[in-house]
């Protein structure tokens, strides 16, 4: 990482050179001295520094400059480097303005010209500023930035991918000044969005998830060809298997097609998970589990799609979408389920542009003061309603049944009843969505009376059904009519073992019809659709993995 910068700006070239000279003499071995002769040039320099993810420790600005005076510059600079220490250079006649600047830009100090000798009048002030900055530095988290359009499905997909993978980023609109400046600095145009600027200053135009993952520090390439345990899917069940497998000495790889956490990772608040009496967000739970898996040296691969399983002797081969393969002694299938698409005219074209599947919590601040609609009556819908009620003027929950009691936990029902801005609409179905560049209207139907009505809204969040992510398995393992993986006793039809079963024993409780391949969590037929049970099954699968390996 380059040395932090000290930036000086003065429109008088002679003064500008003199300030920079004195600063280099004292601080040049530890800080990079950046000189500018106008506020606009200085801001451009700051943007380049920001684009590269570097640090600025101190800003020294002359008050009297054309186009943009020192106070205006410092005010604009605060948006880029809020913790950089701010010093205003003034003449005696400008001391009142300097005092005003203390309130306007939280000025740290002002210096009167001339500052000679610098050993007495300049360096002690800057020394104090640097000491204060070092105590609470403006650490340039190497910050990822996303520039895009408000109602762009591709922009939303990039933001959602980063958020679900817990990658901090800053979202900027392409048609706003800062977004435009970043595009200019990156040599891009508004037609190139979404543009992602990585922490090392690399600009990516409309990146694929695989490219994006590789550039933001997510691992996408396996380190080995063979593992003791391969876990497919990084939801609660998969994370549970990875943590327990790696902690017990198994060489473990966790493969996720999109983002760790699964549906649970999108939950705004889980309040019935053991050990968290005040509740925990899905993102927090996911991040702790991910860190725990890495602590035990599990390998996590992101944006890798497994498209097939094949038995090869005593091992199982995993085939990726790009044609590459890895093998493992044992496999845990933990691919979970996905929300079913809402089949109504107009909605498919508006997906990501007002119609969202799952909580899409990145959109919550944008819903401030507006009315939103949520479809679904299970816990995920209830958690989203409570969360969005902090932002939206009104939250409407649309359910097909008579009430929420059939599928939602009582604690959530009680919370919803206590929030006046949430309204539940029973026996109500969305039958159409309309809008030009984004969702603008919904047509709702009361299923009992048959009456329809149209409502104006730009926000629809859908939480319906649970479809297992198992099509890719083909006939490799036995599944039920709905696609869920059959395991253990469910495989024993009339006391007979599944066709092709090669071992002289019955399948273990979580074992599929392919020996050594286990299923855990929502993807398993007959599982309890709760986070705690998924984690428990993930851990239980590892104990059965040990039993399987010991018998080999």
Short mmCIF file of C-alpha atoms in Angstrom, two decimals:
data_model
loop_
_atom_site.label_atom_id
_atom_site.label_comp_id
_atom_site.label_asym_id
_atom_site.label_seq_id
_atom_site.Cartn_x
_atom_site.Cartn_y
_atom_site.Cartn_z
CA UNK A 1 0.00 0.00 0.00
CA UNK A 2 1.47 3.40 -0.94
CA UNK A 3 2.17 5.93 1.79
CA UNK A 4 -0.86 7.99 2.86
CA UNK A 5 -1.18 11.31 1.06
CA UNK A 6 -0.98 14.86 2.34
CA UNK A 7 -2.72 17.09 -0.21
CA UNK A 8 -2.08 20.83 -0.52
CA UNK A 9 -4.06 23.16 -2.76
CA UNK A 10 -3.41 26.84 -3.49
CA UNK A 11 -4.15 28.77 -6.68
CA UNK A 12 -0.93 30.82 -6.38
CA UNK A 13 1.76 28.63 -8.02
CA UNK A 14 4.57 30.11 -5.94
CA UNK A 15 2.70 29.55 -2.69
CA UNK A 16 1.64 26.08 -3.81
CA UNK A 17 5.23 25.09 -4.51
CA UNK A 18 6.42 26.57 -1.22
CA UNK A 19 3.85 24.64 0.83
CA UNK A 20 4.63 21.39 -0.96
CA UNK A 21 8.38 21.98 -0.53
CA UNK A 22 8.07 22.52 3.20
CA UNK A 23 5.81 19.48 3.56
CA UNK A 24 8.17 17.20 1.64
CA UNK A 25 11.12 18.36 3.72
CA UNK A 26 9.44 17.24 6.92
CA UNK A 27 7.09 14.42 5.90
CA UNK A 28 8.24 13.16 2.50
CA UNK A 29 9.76 9.97 3.88
CA UNK A 30 6.42 8.82 5.40
CA UNK A 31 3.75 10.54 3.32
CA UNK A 32 3.15 11.22 -0.33
CA UNK A 33 2.80 14.97 -0.91
CA UNK A 34 0.20 15.77 -3.58
CA UNK A 35 0.05 19.37 -4.87
CA UNK A 36 -2.82 21.06 -6.73
CA UNK A 37 -3.40 24.64 -7.88
CA UNK A 38 -7.20 24.71 -7.81
CA UNK A 39 -9.97 23.12 -5.83
CA UNK A 40 -11.23 21.29 -8.91
CA UNK A 41 -7.80 19.86 -9.67
CA UNK A 42 -7.43 18.84 -6.05
CA UNK A 43 -10.77 17.03 -6.14
CA UNK A 44 -9.72 15.22 -9.29
CA UNK A 45 -6.56 14.11 -7.50
CA UNK A 46 -8.62 12.93 -4.54
CA UNK A 47 -10.90 10.94 -6.80
CA UNK A 48 -7.95 9.16 -8.35
CA UNK A 49 -6.62 8.39 -4.89
CA UNK A 50 -10.06 7.13 -3.88
CA UNK A 51 -10.36 5.05 -7.02
CA UNK A 52 -7.12 3.31 -6.09
CA UNK A 53 -8.33 2.72 -2.54
CA UNK A 54 -5.50 4.72 -0.96
CA UNK A 55 -5.50 7.02 2.09
CA UNK A 56 -5.40 10.75 2.68
CA UNK A 57 -4.20 11.92 6.07
CA UNK A 58 -4.28 15.74 5.88
CA UNK A 59 -5.82 18.30 3.54
CA UNK A 60 -4.36 21.85 3.47
CA UNK A 61 -6.43 24.26 1.41
CA UNK A 62 -6.08 27.97 0.74
CA UNK A 63 -9.28 29.90 1.46
CA UNK A 64 -9.19 32.42 -1.42
CA UNK A 65 -9.36 30.42 -4.66
CA UNK A 66 -11.48 31.12 -7.77
CA UNK A 67 -14.35 28.80 -8.79
CA UNK A 68 -14.11 26.85 -5.55
CA UNK A 69 -12.80 28.38 -2.34
CA UNK A 70 -11.04 26.40 0.35
CA UNK A 71 -14.16 25.82 2.44
CA UNK A 72 -16.09 24.53 -0.56
CA UNK A 73 -13.22 22.25 -1.46
CA UNK A 74 -12.93 20.83 2.05
CA UNK A 75 -16.69 20.29 2.16
CA UNK A 76 -16.56 18.30 -1.08
CA UNK A 77 -13.44 16.45 0.05
CA UNK A 78 -15.26 15.23 3.18
CA UNK A 79 -17.45 13.01 1.00
CA UNK A 80 -14.36 11.20 -0.22
CA UNK A 81 -12.18 11.18 2.89
CA UNK A 82 -14.32 12.06 5.93
CA UNK A 83 -11.60 11.26 8.46
CA UNK A 84 -8.80 13.21 6.77
CA UNK A 85 -7.72 16.15 8.93
CA UNK A 86 -8.68 19.52 7.45
CA UNK A 87 -6.54 22.68 7.64
CA UNK A 88 -7.45 26.03 6.06
CA UNK A 89 -4.76 28.53 5.02
CA UNK A 90 -6.02 32.09 5.51
CA UNK A 91 -4.92 35.70 5.57
CA UNK A 92 -5.65 37.91 8.57
CA UNK A 93 -8.66 39.36 6.78
CA UNK A 94 -10.21 35.92 6.41
CA UNK A 95 -10.17 34.76 10.02
CA UNK A 96 -13.96 35.17 10.33
CA UNK A 97 -14.45 32.83 7.38
CA UNK A 98 -12.07 30.35 8.96
CA UNK A 99 -14.06 30.39 12.17
CA UNK A 100 -17.27 29.82 10.18
CA UNK A 101 -15.59 26.85 8.49
CA UNK A 102 -15.24 25.13 11.86
CA UNK A 103 -18.99 24.66 11.81
CA UNK A 104 -19.40 24.07 8.08
CA UNK A 105 -16.69 21.47 7.45
CA UNK A 106 -15.70 20.55 11.00
CA UNK A 107 -12.38 22.29 10.40
CA UNK A 108 -9.53 20.94 12.51
CA UNK A 109 -7.31 24.02 12.33
CA UNK A 110 -6.63 27.20 10.37
CA UNK A 111 -3.20 28.66 9.65
CA UNK A 112 -2.42 32.29 9.00
CA UNK A 113 -0.16 33.21 6.11
CA UNK A 114 2.79 33.49 6.08
CA UNK A 115 3.69 30.37 8.03
CA UNK A 116 7.44 31.08 8.22
CA UNK A 117 9.37 29.74 9.92
CA UNK A 118 7.61 26.38 9.31
CA UNK A 119 9.37 24.81 12.32
CA UNK A 120 7.37 27.14 14.56
CA UNK A 121 4.15 27.86 12.67
CA UNK A 122 3.49 24.97 10.27
CA UNK A 123 5.04 21.73 11.46
CA UNK A 124 3.62 21.70 15.01
CA UNK A 125 0.10 22.05 13.58
CA UNK A 126 0.59 19.34 10.95
CA UNK A 127 2.31 17.08 13.51
CA UNK A 128 -0.79 17.32 15.70
CA UNK A 129 -3.06 16.63 12.74
CA UNK A 130 -1.08 13.54 11.75
CA UNK A 131 -0.98 12.29 15.32
CA UNK A 132 -4.76 12.60 15.53
CA UNK A 133 -5.24 10.92 12.15
CA UNK A 134 -2.98 8.01 13.08
CA UNK A 135 -5.07 7.45 16.19
CA UNK A 136 -8.20 7.03 14.03
CA UNK A 137 -6.99 6.69 10.45
CA UNK A 138 -9.25 6.88 7.47
CA UNK A 139 -8.40 3.30 6.66
CA UNK A 140 -8.90 2.79 2.97
CA UNK A 141 -10.76 -0.33 3.23
CA UNK A 142 -10.03 -1.24 -0.10
CA UNK A 143 -13.56 -0.35 -1.10
CA UNK A 144 -15.39 -1.82 -4.06
CA UNK A 145 -17.58 0.66 -5.90
CA UNK A 146 -20.54 -0.08 -8.15
CA UNK A 147 -21.79 2.50 -10.63
CA UNK A 148 -25.09 1.76 -12.33
CA UNK A 149 -28.63 2.78 -13.12
CA UNK A 150 -31.42 2.80 -10.57
CA UNK A 151 -33.81 0.50 -12.43
CA UNK A 152 -31.28 -1.79 -14.08
CA UNK A 153 -31.66 -5.53 -13.50
CA UNK A 154 -27.96 -6.03 -14.23
CA UNK A 155 -26.97 -3.34 -11.74
CA UNK A 156 -29.19 -4.95 -9.11
CA UNK A 157 -27.70 -8.38 -9.82
CA UNK A 158 -24.17 -7.07 -9.22
CA UNK A 159 -25.15 -5.32 -5.98
CA UNK A 160 -27.09 -8.34 -4.76
CA UNK A 161 -24.16 -10.65 -5.51
CA UNK A 162 -21.73 -8.46 -3.56
CA UNK A 163 -24.13 -7.99 -0.65
CA UNK A 164 -24.88 -11.70 -0.34
CA UNK A 165 -21.17 -12.50 -0.42
CA UNK A 166 -20.61 -9.88 2.31
CA UNK A 167 -18.32 -7.78 0.12
CA UNK A 168 -18.53 -4.13 1.26
CA UNK A 169 -19.25 -1.80 -1.62
CA UNK A 170 -20.41 1.72 -2.37
CA UNK A 171 -23.34 2.19 -4.75
CA UNK A 172 -23.36 5.23 -7.01
CA UNK A 173 -25.81 6.23 -9.70
CA UNK A 174 -24.33 6.82 -13.14
CA UNK A 175 -26.41 9.97 -13.65
CA UNK A 176 -25.24 11.61 -10.42
CA UNK A 177 -22.06 13.71 -10.25
CA UNK A 178 -19.99 11.30 -8.19
CA UNK A 179 -20.95 8.32 -10.30
CA UNK A 180 -20.13 10.30 -13.44
CA UNK A 181 -16.76 11.31 -12.03
CA UNK A 182 -15.91 7.72 -11.23
CA UNK A 183 -16.89 6.62 -14.73
CA UNK A 184 -14.69 9.35 -16.17
CA UNK A 185 -11.79 8.37 -13.93
CA UNK A 186 -12.27 4.77 -15.03
CA UNK A 187 -12.47 5.71 -18.72
CA UNK A 188 -16.01 4.36 -18.98
CA UNK A 189 -19.31 5.75 -20.23
CA UNK A 190 -22.82 5.50 -18.83
CA UNK A 191 -23.58 2.84 -21.45
CA UNK A 192 -20.97 0.55 -19.88
CA UNK A 193 -22.77 0.16 -16.57
CA UNK A 194 -22.86 -1.60 -14.28
CA UNK A 195 -19.22 -0.73 -13.74
CA UNK A 196 -17.44 -2.23 -10.76
CA UNK A 197 -14.28 -0.55 -9.49
CA UNK A 198 -12.33 -2.95 -7.32
CA UNK A 199 -10.29 -2.03 -4.28
CA UNK A 200 -7.09 -1.96 -6.33
CA UNK A 201 -8.58 0.50 -8.82
CA UNK A 202 -9.42 -1.95 -11.62
CA UNK A 203 -12.61 -1.11 -13.51
CA UNK A 204 -14.88 -3.92 -14.74
CA UNK A 205 -17.69 -3.18 -17.18
CA UNK A 206 -20.74 -5.45 -16.89
CA UNK A 207 -18.73 -8.25 -15.24
CA UNK A 208 -19.95 -11.81 -14.96
CA UNK A 209 -20.31 -13.20 -11.44
CA UNK A 210 -17.22 -15.34 -11.96
CA UNK A 211 -15.11 -12.35 -13.06
CA UNK A 212 -16.52 -10.28 -10.24
CA UNK A 213 -15.75 -12.95 -7.64
CA UNK A 214 -12.19 -13.32 -8.85
CA UNK A 215 -11.57 -9.55 -8.61
CA UNK A 216 -13.10 -8.93 -5.17
CA UNK A 217 -11.12 -11.58 -3.35
CA UNK A 218 -13.48 -14.57 -3.50
CA UNK A 219 -11.88 -17.90 -4.25
CA UNK A 220 -13.07 -19.54 -7.47
CA UNK A 221 -10.41 -22.16 -8.23
CA UNK A 222 -9.92 -25.36 -6.19
CA UNK A 223 -6.50 -25.81 -4.68
CA UNK A 224 -6.58 -29.60 -4.91
CA UNK A 225 -7.90 -32.31 -7.20
CA UNK A 226 -9.08 -34.60 -4.41
CA UNK A 227 -10.77 -33.99 -1.04
CA UNK A 228 -12.07 -36.05 1.84
CA UNK A 229 -15.34 -34.13 1.80
CA UNK A 230 -16.96 -31.96 -0.84
CA UNK A 231 -19.99 -29.93 0.27
CA UNK A 232 -22.21 -28.57 -2.49
CA UNK A 233 -24.16 -25.51 -1.38
CA UNK A 234 -23.19 -22.94 1.26
CA UNK A 235 -26.47 -22.39 3.09
CA UNK A 236 -26.81 -23.24 6.79
CA UNK A 237 -26.61 -27.00 6.15
CA UNK A 238 -23.57 -26.70 3.90
CA UNK A 239 -21.78 -24.31 6.24
CA UNK A 240 -22.55 -26.65 9.14
CA UNK A 241 -21.02 -29.58 7.25
CA UNK A 242 -17.96 -27.54 6.26
CA UNK A 243 -17.32 -26.35 9.82
CA UNK A 244 -17.70 -29.78 11.39
CA UNK A 245 -15.88 -31.61 8.61
CA UNK A 246 -12.88 -29.28 8.57
CA UNK A 247 -12.71 -29.04 12.38
CA UNK A 248 -12.50 -32.82 12.58
CA UNK A 249 -9.57 -33.07 10.22
CA UNK A 250 -11.27 -33.79 6.91
CA UNK A 251 -9.84 -32.04 3.86
CA UNK A 252 -12.99 -30.11 3.04
CA UNK A 253 -14.11 -27.99 0.09
CA UNK A 254 -17.35 -26.01 0.10
CA UNK A 255 -18.69 -25.21 -3.38
CA UNK A 256 -21.29 -22.46 -3.84
CA UNK A 257 -22.80 -21.38 -7.13
CA UNK A 258 -23.73 -17.88 -6.02
CA UNK A 259 -23.31 -16.73 -2.41
CA UNK A 260 -22.90 -18.16 1.05
CA UNK A 261 -25.92 -18.21 3.34
CA UNK A 262 -28.62 -19.44 0.98
CA UNK A 263 -32.12 -18.18 1.70
CA UNK A 264 -31.27 -17.83 5.39
CA UNK A 265 -28.45 -15.45 4.46
CA UNK A 266 -31.05 -13.04 3.06
CA UNK A 267 -33.12 -12.99 6.26
CA UNK A 268 -33.12 -9.58 7.88
CA UNK A 269 -33.69 -11.00 11.36
CA UNK A 270 -33.79 -14.57 12.70
CA UNK A 271 -35.13 -14.45 16.26
CA UNK A 272 -35.77 -18.10 17.04
CA UNK A 273 -32.27 -19.43 16.48
CA UNK A 274 -30.78 -21.01 19.58
CA UNK A 275 -28.25 -18.85 21.42
CA UNK A 276 -29.31 -15.47 19.98
CA UNK A 277 -32.01 -14.12 22.30
CA UNK A 278 -31.87 -10.70 20.63
CA UNK A 279 -31.99 -12.19 17.15
CA UNK A 280 -29.35 -12.29 14.45
CA UNK A 281 -29.46 -11.29 10.81
CA UNK A 282 -28.90 -13.91 8.16
CA UNK A 283 -25.84 -12.00 6.96
CA UNK A 284 -24.30 -11.96 10.45
CA UNK A 285 -24.93 -15.66 10.98
CA UNK A 286 -23.54 -16.45 7.55
CA UNK A 287 -20.41 -14.36 8.07
CA UNK A 288 -19.67 -16.00 11.43
CA UNK A 289 -20.14 -19.46 9.95
CA UNK A 290 -17.99 -18.60 6.94
CA UNK A 291 -15.18 -17.28 9.16
CA UNK A 292 -15.47 -20.37 11.31
CA UNK A 293 -15.12 -22.67 8.31
CA UNK A 294 -12.06 -20.74 7.09
CA UNK A 295 -10.59 -20.86 10.59
CA UNK A 296 -10.60 -24.66 10.38
CA UNK A 297 -9.06 -24.43 6.89
CA UNK A 298 -12.07 -25.44 4.86
CA UNK A 299 -11.73 -24.26 1.28
CA UNK A 300 -14.58 -22.08 -0.02
CA UNK A 301 -15.24 -21.79 -3.74
CA UNK A 302 -17.71 -19.21 -5.07
CA UNK A 303 -19.45 -18.97 -8.46
CA UNK A 304 -18.66 -22.58 -9.25
CA UNK A 305 -21.63 -24.51 -10.59
CA UNK A 306 -21.63 -28.27 -10.11
CA UNK A 307 -23.49 -29.79 -13.06
CA UNK A 308 -23.01 -33.50 -12.45
CA UNK A 309 -22.00 -36.27 -10.06
CA UNK A 310 -20.37 -39.50 -11.15
CA UNK A 311 -19.23 -42.46 -9.13
CA UNK A 312 -15.58 -43.38 -9.85
CA UNK A 313 -14.56 -46.43 -7.84
CA UNK A 314 -14.69 -45.48 -4.17
CA UNK A 315 -14.77 -41.75 -4.90
CA UNK A 316 -17.29 -39.32 -6.38
CA UNK A 317 -16.42 -37.01 -9.25
CA UNK A 318 -17.90 -33.50 -9.28
CA UNK A 319 -18.15 -31.95 -12.73
CA UNK A 320 -18.25 -28.14 -12.98
CA UNK A 321 -20.03 -26.11 -15.62
CA UNK A 322 -16.73 -25.16 -17.27
CA UNK A 323 -15.82 -28.82 -17.79
CA UNK A 324 -13.28 -29.09 -14.97
CA UNK A 325 -13.64 -31.68 -12.21
CA UNK A 326 -12.63 -32.50 -8.66
CA UNK A 327 -13.11 -35.74 -6.73
CA UNK A 328 -13.88 -36.55 -3.11
CA UNK A 329 -14.27 -39.58 -0.88
CA UNK A 330 -17.63 -38.21 0.28
CA UNK A 331 -20.13 -35.54 -0.75
CA UNK A 332 -22.82 -33.61 1.11
CA UNK A 333 -25.62 -32.20 -1.03
CA UNK A 334 -26.80 -28.99 0.63
CA UNK A 335 -28.05 -26.99 -2.34
CA UNK A 336 -31.22 -25.88 -0.53
CA UNK A 337 -34.26 -24.50 -2.30
CA UNK A 338 -35.11 -21.43 -4.33
CA UNK A 339 -38.21 -19.23 -4.34
CA UNK A 340 -40.75 -20.16 -6.98
CA UNK A 341 -41.38 -17.58 -9.67
CA UNK A 342 -44.66 -15.70 -9.47
CA UNK A 343 -46.55 -16.58 -12.64
CA UNK A 344 -48.38 -13.41 -13.61
CA UNK A 345 -48.24 -11.38 -16.83
CA UNK A 346 -45.63 -8.63 -16.89
CA UNK A 347 -43.60 -9.72 -13.87
CA UNK A 348 -40.89 -11.68 -15.66
CA UNK A 349 -39.77 -8.63 -17.65
CA UNK A 350 -39.66 -6.51 -14.49
CA UNK A 351 -37.51 -8.87 -12.41
CA UNK A 352 -34.70 -6.87 -10.84
CA UNK A 353 -36.51 -3.65 -11.80
CA UNK A 354 -39.06 -3.50 -9.01
CA UNK A 355 -39.86 -7.22 -8.79
CA UNK A 356 -37.49 -9.10 -6.50
CA UNK A 357 -37.33 -12.68 -5.26
CA UNK A 358 -36.23 -12.83 -1.65
CA UNK A 359 -35.65 -9.97 0.72
CA UNK A 360 -33.29 -7.94 -1.53
CA UNK A 361 -32.31 -5.98 1.57
CA UNK A 362 -30.03 -3.78 -0.52
CA UNK A 363 -33.21 -2.11 -1.77
CA UNK A 364 -34.63 -1.27 1.67
CA UNK A 365 -33.22 2.30 1.91
CA UNK A 366 -34.63 3.06 -1.54
CA UNK A 367 -38.13 2.17 -0.29
CA UNK A 368 -38.13 5.03 2.20
CA UNK A 369 -41.53 6.69 2.36
CA UNK A 370 -43.10 4.39 -0.23
CA UNK A 371 -45.63 1.55 -0.23
CA UNK A 372 -44.29 -1.93 -0.89
CA UNK A 373 -45.96 -5.31 -1.46
CA UNK A 374 -44.76 -8.67 -0.19
CA UNK A 375 -46.15 -11.97 -1.48
CA UNK A 376 -45.87 -14.95 0.86
CA UNK A 377 -46.97 -16.12 4.27
CA UNK A 378 -43.99 -18.02 5.68
CA UNK A 379 -41.27 -16.80 8.06
CA UNK A 380 -39.08 -15.33 5.32
CA UNK A 381 -41.92 -13.07 4.20
CA UNK A 382 -42.69 -12.05 7.77
CA UNK A 383 -39.07 -11.23 8.55
CA UNK A 384 -38.88 -9.12 5.40
CA UNK A 385 -42.09 -7.27 6.28
CA UNK A 386 -40.77 -6.34 9.72
CA UNK A 387 -37.45 -5.22 8.25
CA UNK A 388 -38.92 -3.15 5.42
CA UNK A 389 -41.38 -1.49 7.80
CA UNK A 390 -38.40 0.50 9.16
CA UNK A 391 -38.11 2.23 5.80
CA UNK A 392 -41.38 2.01 3.88
CA UNK A 393 -44.43 4.17 4.55
CA UNK A 394 -46.64 1.08 4.27
CA UNK A 395 -45.97 -2.65 3.89
CA UNK A 396 -48.69 -4.85 2.37
CA UNK A 397 -48.47 -8.63 2.86
CA UNK A 398 -50.45 -10.60 0.28
CA UNK A 399 -51.38 -14.19 1.18
CA UNK A 400 -53.62 -16.75 -0.48
CA UNK A 401 -54.90 -18.19 2.81
CA UNK A 402 -57.21 -16.76 5.43
CA UNK A 403 -54.46 -15.79 7.89
CA UNK A 404 -50.75 -16.10 8.66
CA UNK A 405 -51.14 -18.83 11.27
CA UNK A 406 -50.80 -21.71 8.84
CA UNK A 407 -47.14 -21.15 7.91
CA UNK A 408 -45.62 -18.37 10.03
CA UNK A 409 -44.13 -18.58 13.53
CA UNK A 410 -46.25 -16.99 16.23
CA UNK A 411 -43.51 -14.59 17.35
CA UNK A 412 -43.48 -13.04 13.87
CA UNK A 413 -47.26 -12.84 13.72
CA UNK A 414 -47.23 -10.98 17.04
CA UNK A 415 -44.57 -8.56 15.76
CA UNK A 416 -46.54 -7.87 12.58
CA UNK A 417 -49.72 -7.27 14.56
CA UNK A 418 -47.87 -4.68 16.65
CA UNK A 419 -46.58 -2.67 13.66
CA UNK A 420 -49.29 -0.30 12.42
CA UNK A 421 -47.64 0.25 9.04
CA UNK A 422 -47.95 -3.44 8.08
CA UNK A 423 -51.25 -4.60 6.62
CA UNK A 424 -52.10 -8.22 5.82
CA UNK A 425 -54.38 -8.92 2.85
CA UNK A 426 -55.79 -12.48 3.04
CA UNK A 427 -57.07 -14.37 0.00
CA UNK A 428 -55.25 -11.95 -2.30
CA UNK A 429 -53.25 -12.76 -5.41
CA UNK A 430 -51.14 -10.73 -7.84
CA UNK A 431 -52.49 -11.28 -11.35
CA UNK A 432 -50.50 -8.70 -13.33
CA UNK A 433 -47.62 -6.25 -13.15
CA UNK A 434 -47.09 -3.23 -15.37
CA UNK A 435 -44.45 -0.59 -15.93
CA UNK A 436 -42.10 0.88 -18.50
CA UNK A 437 -38.50 0.87 -17.26
CA UNK A 438 -39.57 -0.46 -13.84
CA UNK A 439 -42.60 -1.75 -11.96
CA UNK A 440 -45.29 0.92 -11.64
CA UNK A 441 -48.58 -0.92 -11.03
CA UNK A 442 -49.93 -4.22 -9.74
CA UNK A 443 -53.33 -5.73 -10.33
CA UNK A 444 -54.59 -7.66 -7.31
CA UNK A 445 -57.49 -10.11 -7.12
CA UNK A 446 -59.58 -11.01 -4.09
CA UNK A 447 -59.95 -14.77 -4.51
CA UNK A 448 -63.22 -14.96 -2.58
CA UNK A 449 -65.13 -12.17 -4.30
CA UNK A 450 -63.31 -12.23 -7.62
CA UNK A 451 -62.97 -8.44 -7.53
CA UNK A 452 -59.78 -6.89 -8.88
CA UNK A 453 -58.09 -3.60 -8.10
CA UNK A 454 -55.00 -1.78 -9.35
CA UNK A 455 -52.41 -0.30 -6.97
CA UNK A 456 -49.51 2.01 -7.73
CA UNK A 457 -46.19 0.69 -6.46
CA UNK A 458 -42.59 0.24 -7.56
CA UNK A 459 -41.80 -2.56 -5.14
CA UNK A 460 -42.82 -6.23 -5.09
CA UNK A 461 -40.92 -8.82 -3.05
CA UNK A 462 -41.85 -12.46 -3.61
CA UNK A 463 -41.44 -15.29 -1.08
CA UNK A 464 -43.47 -18.21 -2.41
CA UNK A 465 -42.86 -21.93 -2.47
CA UNK A 466 -39.68 -23.92 -2.27
CA UNK A 467 -38.22 -25.59 -5.34
CA UNK A 468 -35.18 -27.82 -4.69
CA UNK A 469 -32.07 -27.06 -6.71
CA UNK A 470 -31.63 -30.61 -7.94
CA UNK A 471 -32.32 -30.64 -11.69
CA UNK A 472 -28.59 -30.85 -12.30
CA UNK A 473 -28.46 -34.25 -10.58
CA UNK A 474 -30.41 -35.98 -13.33
CA UNK A 475 -30.62 -39.66 -12.42
CA UNK A 476 -27.46 -39.73 -10.30
CA UNK A 477 -29.44 -39.99 -7.05
CA UNK A 478 -33.05 -40.86 -6.32
CA UNK A 479 -35.46 -37.95 -5.84
CA UNK A 480 -39.13 -37.70 -4.99
CA UNK A 481 -41.81 -36.37 -7.32
CA UNK A 482 -41.04 -32.78 -6.29
CA UNK A 483 -37.30 -33.13 -6.84
CA UNK A 484 -36.19 -33.46 -3.21
CA UNK A 485 -33.37 -35.94 -2.52
CA UNK A 486 -34.48 -39.21 -0.92
CA UNK A 487 -32.28 -40.48 1.89
CA UNK A 488 -32.04 -43.30 4.43
CA UNK A 489 -35.28 -45.14 5.22
CA UNK A 490 -37.13 -43.32 2.42
CA UNK A 491 -35.00 -45.28 -0.06
CA UNK A 492 -36.10 -48.67 1.25
CA UNK A 493 -39.18 -49.49 -0.81
CA UNK A 494 -40.91 -52.45 0.77
CA UNK A 495 -37.73 -53.27 2.64
CA UNK A 496 -35.61 -53.42 -0.53
CA UNK A 497 -32.50 -51.31 -1.04
CA UNK A 498 -32.41 -48.83 -3.95
CA UNK A 499 -31.53 -50.08 -7.40
CA UNK A 500 -27.79 -50.06 -7.98
CA UNK A 501 -26.95 -49.94 -4.26
CA UNK A 502 -23.59 -51.72 -3.98
CA UNK A 503 -22.98 -51.98 -0.24
CA UNK A 504 -23.97 -54.85 2.09
CA UNK A 505 -25.86 -52.47 4.40
CA UNK A 506 -28.81 -50.13 4.26
CA UNK A 507 -28.21 -46.45 3.46
CA UNK A 508 -27.42 -44.32 6.50
CA UNK A 509 -30.09 -41.89 7.67
CA UNK A 510 -28.93 -38.94 5.49
CA UNK A 511 -27.29 -41.01 2.77
CA UNK A 512 -28.65 -40.84 -0.77
CA UNK A 513 -28.99 -43.68 -3.26
CA UNK A 514 -25.34 -43.12 -4.24
CA UNK A 515 -23.07 -44.51 -1.48
CA UNK A 516 -20.99 -41.82 0.20
CA UNK A 517 -23.24 -39.01 -1.03
CA UNK A 518 -25.36 -37.46 1.73
CA UNK A 519 -28.09 -34.80 1.72
CA UNK A 520 -28.71 -32.20 4.42
CA UNK A 521 -31.07 -29.30 4.93
CA UNK A 522 -33.94 -28.12 2.77
CA UNK A 523 -32.89 -30.15 -0.28
CA UNK A 524 -33.58 -33.41 1.54
CA UNK A 525 -37.05 -34.95 1.27
CA UNK A 526 -38.90 -34.71 4.57
CA UNK A 527 -36.56 -32.15 6.15
CA UNK A 528 -37.80 -29.48 8.56
CA UNK A 529 -37.49 -26.11 6.82
CA UNK A 530 -35.75 -24.24 9.64
CA UNK A 531 -32.23 -22.84 9.99
CA UNK A 532 -31.45 -24.77 13.18
CA UNK A 533 -32.50 -28.11 11.72
CA UNK A 534 -30.44 -27.44 8.58
CA UNK A 535 -27.32 -26.73 10.65
CA UNK A 536 -28.03 -29.85 12.71
CA UNK A 537 -28.36 -32.02 9.63
CA UNK A 538 -25.15 -30.57 8.23
CA UNK A 539 -23.32 -31.60 11.40
CA UNK A 540 -25.04 -34.98 11.50
CA UNK A 541 -24.02 -35.66 7.91
CA UNK A 542 -20.36 -35.29 8.90
CA UNK A 543 -20.74 -37.91 11.65
CA UNK A 544 -22.17 -40.28 9.03
CA UNK A 545 -19.32 -39.35 6.69
CA UNK A 546 -16.86 -40.55 9.36
CA UNK A 547 -18.82 -43.79 9.74
CA UNK A 548 -18.76 -44.29 5.98
CA UNK A 549 -15.01 -43.61 5.72
CA UNK A 550 -14.19 -45.93 8.62
CA UNK A 551 -15.97 -48.76 6.86
CA UNK A 552 -14.07 -48.33 3.60
#
